[in-house]
């Protein structure tokens, strides 16, 4: 539990909430804005960046991490490291997915956008 | 944590021979030796909760990681966009805000409980509950929208097919057969027979069925809906089945199958490709109609050229003449039947071409629940329902915990409980913060 219970943190929490809503709208805008980024990948990275910022705000203020002692690092850093490593470790599977495609798998995968034009 | 006031002390008096008589170690006697087991400076409940959250982080990291592999592992441009699967982005954003607001209210409930303001704490907890149930309500509404469009996590309820192929064609054929069967039961037998009979007669006359696209749009009632179903069944799946069986060019076969999928559910189609398909198909149909009409004329001329049977001629010759006449009449009937089918197809193609990009599809117009082509739709549905479903279960668990807290005093003694439940609630919020862009915006 955080200390300084006598301090009124209501304005702080309301402010954090307003920022969180603004960030939600920002990622909504980034997703729908035309020609904002040349690559969809950039757009995705920005949106994940915004989500990470939102998560950080929730953890820091709503979950009181800002006021907690250093035990917080012990419990969260190893977990986060494993979680992030897990997701990152899966990325090569996406990047190299075509290298080991069998004919069967390729034939039964969803089709790419049709571009055949013939009578 | 700067103060050590509220955490459970790990101090335990070691049994000594005097411990029964001298409990107070500070009384000047050093008989009772207090030893402290090193621990984190937080309550054991909070520690347990944080360890639980650590496992939850791993759990959702694995889920989201798997989703990323499935989502980005597909060929580019084949993952269903939100509008294709009837996912409304703004509703997702609204739900995000509802959950964020509930995070603030639960923090307020905790702060109020710490300050012994139980009534205020209760009020904030109720607001949190309302917001949490609101989130689940919006989620349920979103789910029902998917279900009404035949988007389910798996068959047999899921109507989604990866591509327009023969497997898909047979599924559409089966569904139409079921629909006709249902209508047969609903309508009286005689009426249905009349429809079938009038079909046969009108095909025989070569004028096509008596109903047209304009009148089945406007008319109401069982008969009209039967007519509409029979017409569209014939002009879509019946026609496609025959054509795919006869056409040799695989590209044309694929175009015809893709058009069938477009007519039923156009959302996932690539319009520029379909536009070309429609143009080429209309051209093919017009050519065939012209050729069939010419054939019909030739046959009619040949029939007219056969002289009446002369009773003076020998019987064998008369018989041959009559046989020839019957053969031409049969051929004429076949051509007329085909002409009727091609004309029906032409009518449907004209209707679809006129609607163009705005063609809503048979499924949205009549709610027939026909199988639809949605590349990766099944993978999308599996991941969407799994991720959002597991998240919703977490939300529900949090709400149950809040309901259990509600009848308590909600004072400083309960505050640690509220804090722990609130930590869990914030974690659920954080999961949604990541799910929202991944599922709705990517």
Coordinates of C-alpha atoms in Angstrom, one line a residue:
Chain A
X1 CA 0.0 0.0 0.0
X2 CA 1.2 3.5 -0.7
X3 CA 1.8 5.8 2.1
X4 CA 0.9 9.5 2.4
X5 CA -2.7 8.4 2.5
X6 CA -3.6 11.9 3.7
X7 CA -2.6 13.4 0.4
X8 CA -5.5 13.9 -1.9
X9 CA -4.6 12.2 -5.1
X10 CA -8.0 12.7 -6.8
X11 CA -6.8 15.4 -9.3
X12 CA -3.8 13.2 -10.2
X13 CA -6.0 10.2 -10.9
X14 CA -8.5 12.2 -12.9
X15 CA -5.6 13.7 -14.9
X16 CA -4.1 10.3 -15.6
X17 CA -7.6 9.1 -16.7
X18 CA -7.9 12.0 -19.1
X19 CA -4.5 11.3 -20.6
X20 CA -5.4 7.6 -21.0
X21 CA -8.6 8.5 -22.9
X22 CA -6.6 10.9 -25.0
X23 CA -4.1 8.2 -25.8
X24 CA -7.0 5.8 -26.7
X25 CA -8.3 8.4 -29.1
X26 CA -4.8 8.9 -30.4
X27 CA -4.4 5.3 -31.4
X28 CA -7.8 5.3 -32.9
X29 CA -6.8 8.3 -35.0
X30 CA -3.4 6.7 -36.0
X31 CA -5.3 3.6 -37.1
X32 CA -7.7 5.5 -39.3
X33 CA -5.7 8.4 -40.6
X34 CA -5.0 8.1 -44.3
X35 CA -1.4 8.2 -45.5
X36 CA 0.0 9.1 -42.1
X37 CA 2.7 6.5 -42.4
X38 CA 4.1 4.9 -45.5
X39 CA 4.2 1.5 -44.0
X40 CA 1.5 -0.2 -41.9
X41 CA 4.3 -1.6 -39.8
X42 CA 5.2 1.9 -38.6
X43 CA 1.5 2.4 -37.7
X44 CA 1.4 -0.8 -35.7
X45 CA 4.6 0.1 -33.9
X46 CA 3.2 3.5 -33.0
X47 CA 0.0 1.9 -31.7
X48 CA 1.9 -0.6 -29.6
X49 CA 4.0 2.3 -28.3
X50 CA 0.8 4.2 -27.3
X51 CA -0.5 1.0 -25.6
X52 CA 2.7 0.6 -23.7
X53 CA 2.5 4.2 -22.5
X54 CA -1.1 3.6 -21.4
X55 CA -0.1 0.4 -19.5
X56 CA 2.8 2.3 -17.9
X57 CA 0.5 5.0 -16.7
X58 CA -1.9 2.5 -15.2
X59 CA 0.9 0.6 -13.5
X60 CA 2.6 3.8 -12.2
X61 CA -0.4 5.6 -10.8
X62 CA -3.4 3.4 -10.5
X63 CA -1.3 0.4 -9.3
X64 CA 0.7 2.8 -7.1
X65 CA 4.1 1.8 -8.5
X66 CA 5.2 5.4 -8.4
X67 CA 5.2 5.3 -4.6
X68 CA 6.3 1.7 -4.0
X69 CA 9.7 0.6 -2.9
X70 CA 12.2 -1.3 -4.9
X71 CA 10.5 -4.7 -4.4
X72 CA 8.5 -3.7 -7.4
X73 CA 11.5 -4.4 -9.7
X74 CA 12.0 -7.9 -8.2
X75 CA 8.5 -8.9 -9.0
X76 CA 7.9 -7.3 -12.4
X77 CA 11.2 -7.1 -14.3
X78 CA 11.9 -10.9 -14.6
X79 CA 8.2 -11.5 -15.6
X80 CA 8.2 -8.7 -18.1
X81 CA 11.5 -9.9 -19.5
X82 CA 10.2 -13.4 -20.1
X83 CA 6.9 -12.1 -21.5
X84 CA 8.7 -9.9 -24.0
X85 CA 11.3 -12.5 -24.9
X86 CA 8.5 -15.0 -25.6
X87 CA 6.8 -12.7 -28.0
X88 CA 10.0 -11.5 -29.6
X89 CA 11.2 -15.2 -30.0
X90 CA 8.1 -15.9 -32.0
X91 CA 8.9 -13.2 -34.6
X92 CA 11.3 -15.2 -36.7
X93 CA 8.5 -17.7 -37.2
X94 CA 6.6 -15.0 -38.9
X95 CA 9.4 -13.5 -40.9
X96 CA 10.6 -16.9 -42.2
X97 CA 7.2 -18.5 -42.6
X98 CA 7.5 -19.1 -46.3
X99 CA 10.9 -20.7 -46.2
X100 CA 9.6 -24.0 -44.9
X101 CA 6.1 -24.1 -46.4
X102 CA 5.2 -27.5 -47.7
X103 CA 3.1 -27.6 -50.9
X104 CA 0.2 -28.9 -48.8
X105 CA 0.4 -26.1 -46.4
X106 CA 0.7 -23.5 -49.1
X107 CA -2.2 -25.0 -51.1
X108 CA -4.4 -24.9 -48.0
X109 CA -3.5 -21.5 -46.7
X110 CA -5.8 -18.6 -47.4
X111 CA -5.3 -17.1 -50.9
X112 CA -3.5 -13.9 -51.5
X113 CA -5.6 -11.2 -53.1
X114 CA -6.7 -12.5 -56.5
X115 CA -5.0 -10.8 -59.4
X116 CA -5.7 -13.2 -62.2
X117 CA -7.3 -11.6 -65.2
X118 CA -8.1 -13.8 -68.1
X119 CA -11.1 -14.7 -70.0
Chain B
X1 CA 6.7 1.7 0.9
X2 CA 8.1 4.1 3.3
X3 CA 6.2 3.1 6.4
X4 CA 6.2 -0.4 7.9
X5 CA 2.9 0.0 9.6
X6 CA 0.6 -2.2 7.8
X7 CA 2.6 -5.2 6.6
X8 CA 2.4 -8.5 8.4
X9 CA 5.3 -8.9 10.7
X10 CA 7.2 -12.1 10.1
X11 CA 8.3 -12.0 13.8
X12 CA 7.8 -15.2 15.6
X13 CA 8.9 -15.8 19.2
X14 CA 11.3 -18.7 19.4
X15 CA 10.3 -21.2 22.1
X16 CA 12.5 -20.9 25.1
X17 CA 12.2 -22.4 28.5
X18 CA 10.9 -19.1 29.9
X19 CA 8.7 -18.1 27.1
X20 CA 5.6 -19.3 28.9
X21 CA 6.2 -16.8 31.7
X22 CA 7.8 -13.9 30.0
X23 CA 6.0 -12.9 26.8
X24 CA 7.3 -9.3 26.8
X25 CA 10.8 -9.3 25.3
X26 CA 11.1 -5.6 26.0
X27 CA 10.7 -6.0 29.7
X28 CA 14.4 -6.1 30.3
X29 CA 14.7 -9.9 30.1
X30 CA 16.3 -11.2 27.0
X31 CA 14.8 -14.6 27.3
X32 CA 12.6 -14.3 24.2
X33 CA 14.6 -13.8 21.0
X34 CA 12.7 -12.4 18.1
X35 CA 14.1 -13.4 14.8
X36 CA 12.9 -11.9 11.5
X37 CA 12.6 -13.9 8.4
X38 CA 13.6 -11.6 5.6
X39 CA 10.7 -10.9 3.3
X40 CA 9.4 -8.2 0.9
X41 CA 8.1 -5.1 2.8
X42 CA 4.6 -5.7 1.7
X43 CA 1.7 -7.7 3.1
X44 CA 1.6 -11.4 2.2
X45 CA -1.8 -10.9 0.5
X46 CA -0.3 -8.3 -1.8
X47 CA 2.7 -10.4 -2.4
X48 CA 0.6 -13.3 -3.4
X49 CA -1.5 -11.1 -5.6
X50 CA 1.6 -9.8 -7.4
X51 CA 2.9 -13.3 -7.9
X52 CA -0.5 -14.3 -9.3
X53 CA -0.4 -11.3 -11.6
X54 CA 3.1 -12.4 -12.7
X55 CA 1.7 -15.7 -13.9
X56 CA -1.2 -13.8 -15.5
X57 CA 1.3 -11.6 -17.4
X58 CA 3.0 -14.8 -18.7
X59 CA -0.4 -16.3 -19.6
X60 CA -1.5 -13.3 -21.7
X61 CA 1.9 -12.8 -23.2
X62 CA 1.7 -16.4 -24.5
X63 CA -1.8 -15.8 -25.8
X64 CA -0.9 -12.5 -27.5
X65 CA 2.3 -14.0 -28.8
X66 CA 0.4 -16.8 -30.4
X67 CA -2.1 -14.3 -31.8
X68 CA 0.7 -12.3 -33.4
X69 CA 2.1 -15.4 -35.1
X70 CA -1.3 -16.3 -36.5
X71 CA -2.2 -12.7 -37.4
X72 CA 1.1 -11.8 -39.1
X73 CA 1.9 -15.2 -40.4
X74 CA -0.8 -15.1 -43.1
X75 CA -0.1 -13.9 -46.6
X76 CA -0.3 -10.1 -46.7
X77 CA -3.7 -8.6 -47.2
X78 CA -5.7 -11.7 -46.3
X79 CA -6.4 -11.1 -42.7
X80 CA -10.0 -9.9 -42.3
X81 CA -10.3 -6.2 -41.8
X82 CA -12.7 -5.0 -39.0
X83 CA -15.5 -4.1 -41.4
X84 CA -15.4 -7.5 -43.1
X85 CA -16.1 -9.2 -39.8
X86 CA -18.5 -6.6 -38.5
X87 CA -16.1 -5.3 -35.9
X88 CA -16.9 -1.7 -35.0
X89 CA -13.7 0.1 -34.0
X90 CA -15.4 2.9 -32.2
X91 CA -17.3 0.4 -30.0
X92 CA -13.9 -1.1 -29.1
X93 CA -12.6 2.4 -28.2
X94 CA -15.7 3.0 -26.1
X95 CA -15.2 -0.2 -24.2
X96 CA -11.6 0.8 -23.6
X97 CA -12.8 4.0 -22.1
X98 CA -15.4 2.3 -19.9
X99 CA -12.8 0.0 -18.5
X100 CA -10.3 2.8 -17.9
X101 CA -13.0 4.8 -16.1
X102 CA -13.8 1.7 -13.9
X103 CA -10.1 1.7 -13.0
X104 CA -10.3 5.2 -11.7
X105 CA -13.5 4.5 -9.7
X106 CA -12.0 1.5 -8.0
X107 CA -8.9 3.6 -7.1
X108 CA -11.4 6.2 -5.6
X109 CA -13.1 3.3 -3.7
X110 CA -9.8 2.3 -2.2
X111 CA -8.8 5.8 -1.2
X112 CA -12.2 6.3 0.4
X113 CA -11.9 3.1 2.4
X114 CA -8.5 4.1 3.6
X115 CA -9.9 7.3 4.9
X116 CA -12.8 5.4 6.7
X117 CA -15.4 6.9 4.4
X118 CA -17.2 3.6 3.8
X119 CA -20.3 5.1 2.2
X120 CA -18.2 6.8 -0.4
X121 CA -16.2 3.7 -0.9
X122 CA -19.4 1.7 -1.4
X123 CA -20.7 4.2 -3.9
X124 CA -17.4 4.1 -6.0
X125 CA -17.5 0.3 -5.8
X126 CA -21.0 0.2 -7.2
X127 CA -20.0 2.6 -10.0
X128 CA -17.1 0.2 -10.8
X129 CA -19.5 -2.7 -10.8
X130 CA -21.9 -0.9 -13.2
X131 CA -19.0 0.0 -15.5
X132 CA -17.7 -3.5 -15.4
X133 CA -21.0 -5.0 -16.3
X134 CA -21.4 -2.3 -18.9
X135 CA -18.2 -3.5 -20.5
X136 CA -19.5 -7.1 -20.5
X137 CA -22.8 -5.9 -21.9
X138 CA -21.1 -4.1 -24.8
X139 CA -19.0 -7.2 -25.4
X140 CA -22.1 -9.4 -25.4
X141 CA -23.7 -7.1 -27.9
X142 CA -20.6 -7.3 -30.1
X143 CA -20.6 -11.1 -29.9
X144 CA -24.3 -11.3 -30.9
X145 CA -23.4 -9.1 -34.0
X146 CA -20.9 -11.7 -35.0
X147 CA -23.2 -14.6 -34.4
X148 CA -26.0 -13.1 -36.4
X149 CA -23.6 -13.0 -39.4
X150 CA -22.6 -16.6 -39.1
X151 CA -19.2 -15.8 -37.5
X152 CA -18.6 -18.5 -34.9
X153 CA -15.3 -19.9 -33.6
X154 CA -15.9 -23.2 -35.4
X155 CA -18.2 -25.4 -37.5
X156 CA -20.9 -26.4 -37.8
X157 CA -22.2 -23.0 -36.8
X158 CA -19.5 -21.0 -38.5
X159 CA -20.4 -20.2 -42.1
X160 CA -16.9 -19.1 -43.2
X161 CA -14.9 -20.8 -45.9
X162 CA -11.3 -20.0 -46.9
X163 CA -11.8 -19.9 -50.6
X164 CA -14.4 -20.3 -53.3
X165 CA -13.8 -23.9 -54.5
X166 CA -15.9 -27.0 -55.1
X167 CA -16.1 -27.7 -51.4
X168 CA -17.6 -24.2 -50.9
X169 CA -20.0 -24.7 -53.9
X170 CA -21.3 -28.0 -52.4
X171 CA -21.9 -26.3 -49.1
X172 CA -23.9 -23.5 -50.7
X173 CA -25.9 -26.1 -52.7
X174 CA -26.6 -28.0 -49.5
X175 CA -27.8 -24.8 -47.7
X176 CA -30.1 -23.9 -50.6
X177 CA -31.5 -27.4 -50.5
X178 CA -32.2 -27.0 -46.8
X179 CA -33.8 -23.7 -47.4
X180 CA -36.1 -25.1 -50.1
X181 CA -36.9 -28.0 -47.8
X182 CA -37.9 -25.6 -45.0
X183 CA -40.0 -23.5 -47.3
X184 CA -41.6 -26.7 -48.6
X185 CA -42.7 -27.6 -45.1
X186 CA -43.9 -24.1 -44.4
X187 CA -45.9 -23.7 -47.6
X188 CA -48.7 -26.2 -48.5
X189 CA -47.6 -29.0 -50.8
X190 CA -49.9 -28.0 -53.6
X191 CA -48.6 -24.5 -53.7
X192 CA -45.0 -25.6 -53.9
X193 CA -45.9 -28.0 -56.6
X194 CA -47.5 -25.2 -58.5
X195 CA -44.3 -23.2 -58.3
X196 CA -42.2 -26.1 -59.5
X197 CA -44.7 -26.8 -62.2
X198 CA -44.8 -23.2 -63.4
X199 CA -41.0 -23.2 -63.5
X200 CA -41.0 -26.3 -65.6
X201 CA -43.6 -24.9 -68.0
X202 CA -42.0 -21.5 -68.3
X203 CA -38.6 -23.0 -68.9
X204 CA -40.2 -25.2 -71.6
X205 CA -41.7 -22.2 -73.3
X206 CA -38.3 -20.6 -73.4
X207 CA -39.5 -17.4 -71.9
X208 CA -37.8 -18.0 -68.5
X209 CA -39.6 -18.1 -65.2
X210 CA -42.6 -15.7 -64.9
X211 CA -41.0 -13.8 -62.0
X212 CA -38.4 -11.2 -62.6
X213 CA -35.9 -9.4 -60.4
X214 CA -38.1 -6.3 -60.1
X215 CA -41.1 -8.2 -58.9
X216 CA -39.3 -10.4 -56.4
X217 CA -37.8 -7.3 -54.8
X218 CA -41.2 -5.7 -54.3
X219 CA -43.6 -8.5 -53.7
X220 CA -44.3 -10.0 -50.3
X221 CA -45.8 -13.3 -49.1
X222 CA -45.0 -16.9 -49.3
X223 CA -45.4 -17.3 -53.0
X224 CA -43.1 -14.4 -53.8
X225 CA -40.5 -15.6 -51.3
X226 CA -40.6 -19.1 -52.8
X227 CA -40.2 -17.6 -56.3
X228 CA -37.3 -15.5 -55.1
X229 CA -35.6 -18.4 -53.5
X230 CA -36.1 -20.7 -56.5
X231 CA -34.9 -17.9 -58.9
X232 CA -31.8 -17.1 -56.9
X233 CA -31.0 -20.7 -56.3
X234 CA -31.1 -21.4 -60.0
X235 CA -29.3 -18.2 -61.1
X236 CA -26.5 -18.6 -58.5
X237 CA -25.6 -22.1 -57.3
X238 CA -27.5 -24.1 -60.0
X239 CA -26.0 -22.1 -62.8
X240 CA -22.5 -22.1 -61.2
X241 CA -22.5 -25.9 -60.7
X242 CA -23.4 -26.6 -64.4
X243 CA -20.9 -24.0 -65.7
X244 CA -18.0 -25.2 -63.6
X245 CA -18.7 -28.7 -64.8
X246 CA -18.5 -27.7 -68.4
X247 CA -15.9 -24.9 -68.6
X248 CA -12.4 -26.2 -69.2
X249 CA -10.4 -23.0 -68.5
X250 CA -9.5 -23.1 -64.7
X251 CA -9.3 -19.3 -64.6
X252 CA -12.9 -19.0 -65.8
X253 CA -14.0 -21.7 -63.4
X254 CA -12.4 -19.7 -60.6
X255 CA -14.0 -16.5 -61.7
X256 CA -17.4 -18.1 -61.7
X257 CA -16.9 -19.5 -58.2
X258 CA -15.5 -16.1 -57.0
X259 CA -18.6 -14.4 -58.4
X260 CA -20.8 -16.9 -56.5
X261 CA -19.0 -16.0 -53.3
X262 CA -19.3 -12.3 -54.1
X263 CA -23.1 -12.5 -54.7
X264 CA -23.5 -14.2 -51.3
X265 CA -21.1 -12.2 -49.2
X266 CA -19.3 -9.3 -50.9
X267 CA -17.4 -7.9 -47.9
X268 CA -14.2 -9.8 -48.3
X269 CA -14.0 -9.5 -52.0
X270 CA -11.4 -7.5 -53.9
X271 CA -13.7 -5.2 -55.9
X272 CA -11.4 -4.4 -58.8
X273 CA -11.0 -8.1 -59.5
X274 CA -14.7 -8.8 -59.1
X275 CA -15.6 -5.9 -61.4
X276 CA -13.5 -7.5 -64.1
X277 CA -15.1 -10.8 -63.4
X278 CA -18.6 -9.3 -63.7
X279 CA -17.7 -7.6 -67.0
X280 CA -16.2 -10.8 -68.5
X281 CA -19.0 -12.9 -67.2
X282 CA -21.7 -10.6 -68.7
X283 CA -19.9 -10.7 -72.0
X284 CA -19.8 -14.5 -71.9
X285 CA -23.5 -14.7 -71.0
X286 CA -24.5 -12.3 -73.7
X287 CA -22.5 -14.2 -76.4
X288 CA -24.1 -17.4 -75.3
X289 CA -27.6 -15.9 -75.3
X290 CA -27.1 -14.6 -78.9
X291 CA -25.7 -18.0 -80.0
X292 CA -28.6 -19.9 -78.4
X293 CA -31.2 -17.5 -79.9
X294 CA -29.6 -18.1 -83.3
X295 CA -29.7 -21.8 -82.7
X296 CA -33.4 -21.5 -81.7
X297 CA -34.2 -19.7 -85.0
X298 CA -32.4 -22.3 -87.1
X299 CA -34.3 -25.1 -85.3
X300 CA -37.6 -23.3 -85.8
X301 CA -36.8 -22.9 -89.5
X302 CA -35.9 -26.5 -89.8
X303 CA -39.1 -27.5 -88.1
X304 CA -41.2 -25.2 -90.4
X305 CA -39.4 -26.7 -93.4
X306 CA -40.6 -30.2 -92.6
X307 CA -43.7 -30.8 -94.8
X308 CA -46.9 -32.1 -93.3
X309 CA -47.2 -35.9 -93.3
X310 CA -48.7 -37.0 -96.6
X311 CA -51.0 -40.0 -96.2
X312 CA -50.2 -41.1 -99.7
X313 CA -46.5 -41.8 -98.9
X314 CA -45.4 -45.0 -97.6
X315 CA -45.6 -45.5 -93.8
X316 CA -41.8 -46.0 -93.2
X317 CA -41.0 -42.6 -94.7
X318 CA -43.8 -40.9 -92.7
X319 CA -42.5 -42.5 -89.6
X320 CA -39.0 -41.2 -90.3
X321 CA -40.4 -37.7 -90.9
X322 CA -42.3 -37.8 -87.7
X323 CA -39.2 -39.0 -85.8
X324 CA -37.1 -36.2 -87.2
X325 CA -39.8 -33.7 -86.2
X326 CA -39.9 -35.0 -82.6
X327 CA -36.1 -34.8 -82.5
X328 CA -36.0 -31.2 -83.6
X329 CA -38.8 -30.4 -81.1
X330 CA -36.9 -32.0 -78.3
X331 CA -33.8 -30.0 -79.3
X332 CA -35.8 -26.9 -79.4
X333 CA -37.1 -27.5 -75.9
X334 CA -33.6 -28.1 -74.7
X335 CA -32.4 -24.8 -76.3
X336 CA -35.4 -23.0 -74.8
X337 CA -34.6 -24.3 -71.4
X338 CA -31.0 -23.3 -71.7
X339 CA -32.0 -19.9 -73.0
X340 CA -34.2 -19.4 -69.9
X341 CA -31.3 -20.3 -67.6
X342 CA -28.9 -18.0 -69.4
X343 CA -31.5 -15.2 -69.3
X344 CA -32.0 -15.6 -65.6
X345 CA -28.2 -15.4 -65.1
X346 CA -28.1 -12.3 -67.3
X347 CA -30.8 -10.7 -65.1
X348 CA -28.9 -11.4 -61.9
X349 CA -25.6 -10.2 -63.4
X350 CA -27.3 -7.0 -64.4
X351 CA -28.7 -6.5 -61.0
X352 CA -25.3 -7.1 -59.3
X353 CA -23.4 -5.0 -61.8
X354 CA -25.8 -2.1 -61.3
X355 CA -25.4 -2.3 -57.5
X356 CA -21.7 -2.5 -58.2
X357 CA -19.5 -2.0 -55.1
X358 CA -22.7 -1.3 -53.0
X359 CA -24.0 -4.9 -53.6
X360 CA -25.0 -6.0 -50.1
X361 CA -25.0 -9.7 -50.8
X362 CA -27.7 -12.3 -50.4
X363 CA -26.8 -13.1 -46.8
X364 CA -27.3 -9.5 -45.6
X365 CA -30.4 -9.0 -47.7
X366 CA -32.3 -12.2 -46.9
X367 CA -30.5 -13.6 -43.9
X368 CA -30.5 -17.1 -45.5
X369 CA -27.3 -18.1 -43.6
X370 CA -25.5 -19.2 -46.8
X371 CA -21.9 -20.3 -46.5
X372 CA -19.6 -17.3 -47.2
X373 CA -16.0 -16.9 -48.3
X374 CA -13.8 -15.1 -45.8
X375 CA -10.1 -15.9 -46.2
X376 CA -8.7 -16.5 -42.7
X377 CA -12.1 -15.8 -41.2
X378 CA -12.0 -19.0 -39.1
X379 CA -8.6 -18.2 -37.7
X380 CA -9.7 -14.7 -37.0
X381 CA -12.8 -15.9 -35.2
X382 CA -10.9 -18.5 -33.1
X383 CA -8.3 -15.9 -31.9
X384 CA -10.9 -13.1 -31.4
X385 CA -13.2 -15.2 -29.4
X386 CA -10.4 -16.9 -27.4
X387 CA -8.7 -13.6 -26.5
X388 CA -11.7 -11.5 -25.8
X389 CA -13.5 -14.4 -24.1
X390 CA -10.6 -15.1 -21.7
X391 CA -10.4 -11.4 -21.0
X392 CA -14.2 -11.3 -20.3
X393 CA -13.9 -14.2 -17.9
X394 CA -11.2 -12.2 -16.0
X395 CA -13.5 -9.2 -16.0
X396 CA -16.3 -11.4 -14.6
X397 CA -14.0 -12.8 -11.9
X398 CA -13.1 -9.3 -10.8
X399 CA -16.7 -8.2 -10.7
X400 CA -17.6 -11.3 -8.5
X401 CA -14.8 -10.3 -6.1
X402 CA -16.2 -6.7 -5.9
X403 CA -19.7 -8.1 -5.3
X404 CA -18.2 -10.1 -2.4
X405 CA -16.5 -7.0 -1.0
X406 CA -19.7 -4.9 -1.2
X407 CA -21.4 -6.1 2.0
X408 CA -18.2 -5.7 4.2
X409 CA -17.5 -2.6 6.3
X410 CA -15.3 -1.1 3.5
X411 CA -13.3 0.7 6.2
X412 CA -9.5 0.7 6.7
X413 CA -9.5 -2.9 7.7
X414 CA -11.0 -4.0 4.3
X415 CA -8.8 -1.5 2.4
X416 CA -6.0 -4.0 1.8
X417 CA -8.6 -6.3 0.2
X418 CA -9.9 -3.6 -2.0
X419 CA -6.3 -2.7 -2.9
X420 CA -5.6 -6.3 -4.0
X421 CA -8.8 -6.6 -6.0
X422 CA -8.1 -3.2 -7.5
X423 CA -4.6 -4.3 -8.6
X424 CA -6.1 -7.3 -10.3
X425 CA -8.7 -5.0 -11.9
X426 CA -6.0 -2.7 -13.3
X427 CA -4.2 -5.7 -14.7
X428 CA -7.3 -6.7 -16.6
X429 CA -7.5 -3.2 -17.8
X430 CA -3.9 -3.3 -19.1
X431 CA -4.6 -6.6 -21.0
X432 CA -7.5 -4.8 -22.7
X433 CA -5.2 -1.8 -23.5
X434 CA -3.1 -4.2 -25.6
X435 CA -6.0 -6.3 -27.0
X436 CA -7.8 -3.2 -28.3
X437 CA -5.3 -2.1 -30.9
X438 CA -4.3 -5.7 -31.7
X439 CA -7.8 -6.9 -32.4
X440 CA -9.6 -3.7 -33.6
X441 CA -7.0 -1.5 -35.2
X442 CA -4.3 -3.6 -36.8

